[in-house]
C-alpha atoms as a printed R data frame, in Angstrom:
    type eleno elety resid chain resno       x       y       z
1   ATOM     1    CA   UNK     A     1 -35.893 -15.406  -6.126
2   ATOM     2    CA   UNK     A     2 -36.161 -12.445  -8.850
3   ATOM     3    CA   UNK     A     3 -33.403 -10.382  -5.968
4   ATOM     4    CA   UNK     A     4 -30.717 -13.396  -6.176
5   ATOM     5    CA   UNK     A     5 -28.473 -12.108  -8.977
6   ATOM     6    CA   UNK     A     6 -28.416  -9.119  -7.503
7   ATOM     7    CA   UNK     A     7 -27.374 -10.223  -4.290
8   ATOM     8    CA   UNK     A     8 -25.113 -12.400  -5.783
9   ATOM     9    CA   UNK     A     9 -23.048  -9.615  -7.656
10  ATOM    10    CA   UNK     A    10 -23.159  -7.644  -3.803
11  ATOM    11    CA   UNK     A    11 -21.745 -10.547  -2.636
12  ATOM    12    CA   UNK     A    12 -18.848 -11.035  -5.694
13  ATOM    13    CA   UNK     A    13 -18.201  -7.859  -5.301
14  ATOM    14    CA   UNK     A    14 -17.967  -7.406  -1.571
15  ATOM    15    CA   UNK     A    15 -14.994  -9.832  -1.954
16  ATOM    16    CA   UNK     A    16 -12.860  -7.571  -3.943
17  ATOM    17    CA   UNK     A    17 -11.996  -4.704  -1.004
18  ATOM    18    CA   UNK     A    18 -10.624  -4.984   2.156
19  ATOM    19    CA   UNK     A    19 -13.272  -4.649   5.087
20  ATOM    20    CA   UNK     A    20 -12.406  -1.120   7.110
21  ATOM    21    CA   UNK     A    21 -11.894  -0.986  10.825
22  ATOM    22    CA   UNK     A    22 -15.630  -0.719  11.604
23  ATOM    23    CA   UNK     A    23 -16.001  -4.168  11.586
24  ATOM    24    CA   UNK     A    24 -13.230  -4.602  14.191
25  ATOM    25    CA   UNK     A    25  -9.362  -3.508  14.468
26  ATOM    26    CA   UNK     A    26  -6.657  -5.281  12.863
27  ATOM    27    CA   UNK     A    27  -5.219  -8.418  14.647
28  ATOM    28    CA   UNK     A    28  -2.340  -8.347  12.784
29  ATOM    29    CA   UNK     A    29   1.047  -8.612  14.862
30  ATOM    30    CA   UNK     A    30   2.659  -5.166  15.975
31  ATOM    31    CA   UNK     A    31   5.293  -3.107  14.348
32  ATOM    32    CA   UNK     A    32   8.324  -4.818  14.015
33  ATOM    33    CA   UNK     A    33  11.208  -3.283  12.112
34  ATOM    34    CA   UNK     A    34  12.689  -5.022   9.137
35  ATOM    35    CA   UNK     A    35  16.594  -5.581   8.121
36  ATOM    36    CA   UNK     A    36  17.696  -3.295   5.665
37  ATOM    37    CA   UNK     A    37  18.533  -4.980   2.056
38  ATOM    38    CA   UNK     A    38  21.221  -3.298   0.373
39  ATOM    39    CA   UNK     A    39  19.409  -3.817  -2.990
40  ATOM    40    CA   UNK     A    40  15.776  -2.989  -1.823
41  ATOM    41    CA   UNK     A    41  14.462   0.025  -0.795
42  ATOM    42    CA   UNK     A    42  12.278  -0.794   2.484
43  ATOM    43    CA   UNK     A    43   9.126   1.576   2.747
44  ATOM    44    CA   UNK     A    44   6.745   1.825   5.490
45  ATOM    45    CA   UNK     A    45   3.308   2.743   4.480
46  ATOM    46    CA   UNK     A    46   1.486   3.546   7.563
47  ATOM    47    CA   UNK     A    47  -2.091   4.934   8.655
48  ATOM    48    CA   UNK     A    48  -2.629   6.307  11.765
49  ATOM    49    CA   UNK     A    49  -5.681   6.135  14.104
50  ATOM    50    CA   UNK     A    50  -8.049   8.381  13.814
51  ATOM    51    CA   UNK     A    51 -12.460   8.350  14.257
52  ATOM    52    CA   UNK     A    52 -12.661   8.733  10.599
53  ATOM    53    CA   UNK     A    53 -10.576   5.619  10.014
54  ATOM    54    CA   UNK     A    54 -12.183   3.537  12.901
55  ATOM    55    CA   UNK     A    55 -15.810   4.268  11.115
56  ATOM    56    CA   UNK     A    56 -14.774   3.038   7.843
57  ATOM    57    CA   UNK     A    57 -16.666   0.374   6.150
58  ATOM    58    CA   UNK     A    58 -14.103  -0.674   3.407
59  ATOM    59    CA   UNK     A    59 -10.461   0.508   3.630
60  ATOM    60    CA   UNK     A    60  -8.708   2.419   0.851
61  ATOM    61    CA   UNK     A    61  -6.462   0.430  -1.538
62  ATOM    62    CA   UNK     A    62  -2.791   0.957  -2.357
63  ATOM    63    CA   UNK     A    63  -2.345   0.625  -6.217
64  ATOM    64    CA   UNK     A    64   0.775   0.453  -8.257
65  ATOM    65    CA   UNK     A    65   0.043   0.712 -12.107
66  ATOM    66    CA   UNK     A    66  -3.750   0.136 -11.691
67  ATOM    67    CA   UNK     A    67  -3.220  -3.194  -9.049
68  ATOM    68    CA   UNK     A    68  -3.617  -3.754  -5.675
69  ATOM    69    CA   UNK     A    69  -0.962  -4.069  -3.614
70  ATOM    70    CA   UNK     A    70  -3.008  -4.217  -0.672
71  ATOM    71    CA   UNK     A    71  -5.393  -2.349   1.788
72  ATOM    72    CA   UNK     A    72  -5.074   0.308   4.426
73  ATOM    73    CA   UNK     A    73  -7.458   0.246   7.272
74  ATOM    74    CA   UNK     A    74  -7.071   2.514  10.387
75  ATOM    75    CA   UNK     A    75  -4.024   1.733  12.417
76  ATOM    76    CA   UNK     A    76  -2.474  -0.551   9.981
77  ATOM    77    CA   UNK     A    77   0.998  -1.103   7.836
78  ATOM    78    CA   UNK     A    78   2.292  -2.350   5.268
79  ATOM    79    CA   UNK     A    79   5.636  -3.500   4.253
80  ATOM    80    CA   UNK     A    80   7.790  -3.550   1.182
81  ATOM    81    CA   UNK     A    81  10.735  -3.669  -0.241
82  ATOM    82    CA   UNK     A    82  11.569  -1.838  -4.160
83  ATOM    83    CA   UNK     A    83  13.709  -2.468  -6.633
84  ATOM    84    CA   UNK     A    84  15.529   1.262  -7.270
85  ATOM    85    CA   UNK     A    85  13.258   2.476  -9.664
86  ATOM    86    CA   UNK     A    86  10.495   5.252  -9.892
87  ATOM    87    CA   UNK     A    87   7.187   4.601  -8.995
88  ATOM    88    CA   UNK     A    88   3.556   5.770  -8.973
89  ATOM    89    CA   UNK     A    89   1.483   5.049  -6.084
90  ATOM    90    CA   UNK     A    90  -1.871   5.825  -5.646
91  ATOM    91    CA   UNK     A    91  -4.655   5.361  -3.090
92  ATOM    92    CA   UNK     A    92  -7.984   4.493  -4.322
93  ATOM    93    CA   UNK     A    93 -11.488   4.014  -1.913
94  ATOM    94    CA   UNK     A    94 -13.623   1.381  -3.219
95  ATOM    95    CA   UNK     A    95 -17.122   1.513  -3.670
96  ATOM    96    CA   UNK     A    96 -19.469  -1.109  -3.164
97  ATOM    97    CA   UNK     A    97 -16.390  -3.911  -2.834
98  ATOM    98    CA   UNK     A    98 -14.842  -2.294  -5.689
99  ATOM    99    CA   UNK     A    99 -11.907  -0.424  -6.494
100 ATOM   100    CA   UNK     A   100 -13.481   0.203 -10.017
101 ATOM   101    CA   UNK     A   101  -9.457   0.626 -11.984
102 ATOM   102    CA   UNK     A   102 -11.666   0.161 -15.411
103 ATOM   103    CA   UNK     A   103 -12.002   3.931 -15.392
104 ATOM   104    CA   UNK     A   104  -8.820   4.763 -13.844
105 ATOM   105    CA   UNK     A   105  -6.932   7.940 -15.603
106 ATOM   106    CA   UNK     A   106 -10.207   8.588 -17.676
107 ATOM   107    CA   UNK     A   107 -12.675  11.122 -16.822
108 ATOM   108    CA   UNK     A   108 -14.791   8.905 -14.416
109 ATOM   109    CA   UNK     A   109 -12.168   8.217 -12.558
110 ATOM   110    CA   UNK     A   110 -14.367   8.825  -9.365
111 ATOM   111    CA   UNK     A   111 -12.194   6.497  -6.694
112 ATOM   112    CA   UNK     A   112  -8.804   7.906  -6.863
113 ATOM   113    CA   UNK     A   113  -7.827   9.814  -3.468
114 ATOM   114    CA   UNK     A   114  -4.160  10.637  -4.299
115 ATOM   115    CA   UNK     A   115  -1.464  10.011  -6.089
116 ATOM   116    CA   UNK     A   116   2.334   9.788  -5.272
117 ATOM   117    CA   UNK     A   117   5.647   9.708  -7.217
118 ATOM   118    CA   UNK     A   118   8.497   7.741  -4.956
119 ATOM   119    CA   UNK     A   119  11.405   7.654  -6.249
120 ATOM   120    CA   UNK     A   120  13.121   4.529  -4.586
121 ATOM   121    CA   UNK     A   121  17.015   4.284  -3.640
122 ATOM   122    CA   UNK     A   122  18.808   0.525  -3.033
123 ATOM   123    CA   UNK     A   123  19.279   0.748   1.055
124 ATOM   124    CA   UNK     A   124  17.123   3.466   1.628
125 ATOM   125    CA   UNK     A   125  14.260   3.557   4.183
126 ATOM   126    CA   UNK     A   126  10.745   5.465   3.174
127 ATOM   127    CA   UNK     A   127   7.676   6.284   5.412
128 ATOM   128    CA   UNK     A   128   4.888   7.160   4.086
129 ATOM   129    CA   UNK     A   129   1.912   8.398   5.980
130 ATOM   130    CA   UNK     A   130  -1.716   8.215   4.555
131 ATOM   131    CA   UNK     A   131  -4.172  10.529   6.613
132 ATOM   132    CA   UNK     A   132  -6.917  11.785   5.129
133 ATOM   133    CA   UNK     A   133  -7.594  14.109   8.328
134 ATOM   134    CA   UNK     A   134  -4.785  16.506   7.706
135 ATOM   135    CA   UNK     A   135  -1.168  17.164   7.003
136 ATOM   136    CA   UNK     A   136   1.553  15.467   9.079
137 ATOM   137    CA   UNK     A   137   3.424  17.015  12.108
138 ATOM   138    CA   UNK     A   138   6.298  19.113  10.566
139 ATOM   139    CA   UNK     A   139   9.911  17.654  11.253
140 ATOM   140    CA   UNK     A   140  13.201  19.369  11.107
141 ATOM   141    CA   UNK     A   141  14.978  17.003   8.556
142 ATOM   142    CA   UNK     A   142  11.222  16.733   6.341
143 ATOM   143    CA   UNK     A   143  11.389  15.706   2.724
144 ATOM   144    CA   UNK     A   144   9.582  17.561  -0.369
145 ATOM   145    CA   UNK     A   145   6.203  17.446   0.985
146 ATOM   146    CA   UNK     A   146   3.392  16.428  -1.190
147 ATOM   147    CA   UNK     A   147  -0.023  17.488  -1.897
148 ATOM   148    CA   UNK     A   148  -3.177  15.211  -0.587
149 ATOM   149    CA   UNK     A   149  -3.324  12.286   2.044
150 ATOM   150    CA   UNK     A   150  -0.435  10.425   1.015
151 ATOM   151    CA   UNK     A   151   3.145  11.750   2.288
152 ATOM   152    CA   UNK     A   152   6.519  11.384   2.821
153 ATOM   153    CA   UNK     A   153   7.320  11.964   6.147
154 ATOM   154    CA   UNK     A   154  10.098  12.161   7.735
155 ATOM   155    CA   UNK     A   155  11.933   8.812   9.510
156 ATOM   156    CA   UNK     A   156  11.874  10.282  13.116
157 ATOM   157    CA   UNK     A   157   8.212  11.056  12.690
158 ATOM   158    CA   UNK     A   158   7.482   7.803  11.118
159 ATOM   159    CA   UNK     A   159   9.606   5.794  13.707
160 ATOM   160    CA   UNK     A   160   7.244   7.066  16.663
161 ATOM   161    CA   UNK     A   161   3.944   6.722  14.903
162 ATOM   162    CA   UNK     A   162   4.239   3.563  12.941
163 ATOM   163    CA   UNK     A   163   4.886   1.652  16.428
164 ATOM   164    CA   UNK     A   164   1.280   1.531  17.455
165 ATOM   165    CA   UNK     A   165   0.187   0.037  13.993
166 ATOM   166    CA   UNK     A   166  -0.364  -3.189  13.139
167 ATOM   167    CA   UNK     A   167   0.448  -5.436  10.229
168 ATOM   168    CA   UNK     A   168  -2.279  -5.779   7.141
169 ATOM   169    CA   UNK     A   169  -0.186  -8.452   4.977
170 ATOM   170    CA   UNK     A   170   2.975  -9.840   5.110
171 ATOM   171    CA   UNK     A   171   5.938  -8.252   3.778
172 ATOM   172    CA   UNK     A   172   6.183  -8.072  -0.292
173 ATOM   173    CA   UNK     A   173   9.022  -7.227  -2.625
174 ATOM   174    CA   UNK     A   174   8.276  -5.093  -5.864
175 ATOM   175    CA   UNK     A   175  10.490  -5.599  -9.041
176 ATOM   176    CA   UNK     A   176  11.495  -2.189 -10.956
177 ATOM   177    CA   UNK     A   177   8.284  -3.249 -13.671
178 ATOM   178    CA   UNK     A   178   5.806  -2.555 -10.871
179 ATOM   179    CA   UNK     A   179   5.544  -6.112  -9.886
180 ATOM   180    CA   UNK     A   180   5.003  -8.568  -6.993
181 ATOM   181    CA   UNK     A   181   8.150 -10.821  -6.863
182 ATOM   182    CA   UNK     A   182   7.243 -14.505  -6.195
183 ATOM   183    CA   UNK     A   183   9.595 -15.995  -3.793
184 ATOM   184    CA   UNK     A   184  10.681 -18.767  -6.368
185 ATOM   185    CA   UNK     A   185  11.658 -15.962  -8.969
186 ATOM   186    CA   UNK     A   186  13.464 -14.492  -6.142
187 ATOM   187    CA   UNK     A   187  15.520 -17.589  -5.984
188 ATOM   188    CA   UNK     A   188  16.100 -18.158  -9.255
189 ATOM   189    CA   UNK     A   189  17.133 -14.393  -9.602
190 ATOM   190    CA   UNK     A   190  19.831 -15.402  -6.491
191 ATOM   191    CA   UNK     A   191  20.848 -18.024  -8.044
192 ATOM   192    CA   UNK     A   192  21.632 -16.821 -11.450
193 ATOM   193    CA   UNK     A   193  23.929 -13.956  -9.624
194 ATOM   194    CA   UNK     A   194  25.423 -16.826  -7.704
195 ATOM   195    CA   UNK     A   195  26.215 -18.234 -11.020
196 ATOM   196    CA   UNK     A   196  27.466 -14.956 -12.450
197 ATOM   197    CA   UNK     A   197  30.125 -14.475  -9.756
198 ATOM   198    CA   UNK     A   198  31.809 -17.785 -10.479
199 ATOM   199    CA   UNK     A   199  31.743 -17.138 -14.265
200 ATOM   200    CA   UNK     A   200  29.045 -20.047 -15.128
């Protein structure tokens, strides 16, 4: 009885990361390109498989200004579309079902794997390729590369190795303040341009 709070906090806790692929692979649907939208910027962010990923018991975290956007587990993608703005991504690991962002940018700062500036463009299309095992293949047409795990890769490379990954969460939309768009602001947003063009 005396070992039930404590359990209990394991347990809260637990809750807050995203199980890794120890515990079985994703069973999310395949690859599937997306449309481009001319006022998004569509990135990929992609892991590939590898026996480190596959032995992971909780799956590093993609964080835009200290939230989760969502996990990364071996073999898996994610999805979304940005507003043309700059942004700072980082990866974090949790620890003990936490990602632990009350320290972030302060000396204990202990979860932090990398960090990554992307400048996004309206109609672009981004990969970005988080291995932890090494740098990516070299391509001929290969952006600015970028120190640690996360990187820009080029869209050749990232067409052929984001086919065999599978989908972590469905796709999201991120406005230029670093946040998720709910679909009904995304209407109302429409439908005030709608508005605009007819002079109401």
């Amino acid at each position: 009885m005396r070992h039930l709070p404590l359990l209990m906090l394991l347990g809260v806790l637990g809750g807050c990361s995203t199980p890794g692929a120890f515990f079985g692979a994703l069973d999310g649907p395949s690859f599937q390109a997306r449309g481009i939208e001319p006022q998004h910027a569509l990135v990929y962010l992609y892991r590939p498989r590898s026996d480190w990923a596959d032995q992971e018991l909780e799956a590093p975290g993609l964080f835009l200004d200290n939230r989760l956007i969502g996990g990364l587990p071996s073999q898996g993608h994610l999805a979304l579309g940005f507003e043309g703005a700059s942004y700072q991504l980082e990866m974090r690991r949790p620890l003990f079902g936490s990602y632990w962002t009350w320290f972030a940018d302060g000396p204990l700062d202990f979860t932090r794997i990398t960090s990554f500036a992307l400048e996004a463009k309206p109609g672009e299309v981004y990969y970005l390729r988080y291995d932890e095992l090494g740098p990516p293949p070299q391509c001929e047409a290969a952006p600015d590369a970028a120190e640690g795990p996360l990187q820009l890769v080029c869209v050749s490379l990232g067409e052929t190795e984001i086919g065999a990954t599978h989908e972590v969460q469905p796709f999201e939309r991120i406005t230029s303040d670093g946040q998720v768009e709910r679909p009904q602001r995304g209407f109302w947003r429409g439908v005030g341009r709608a508005l605009g063009r007819i002079g109401i």
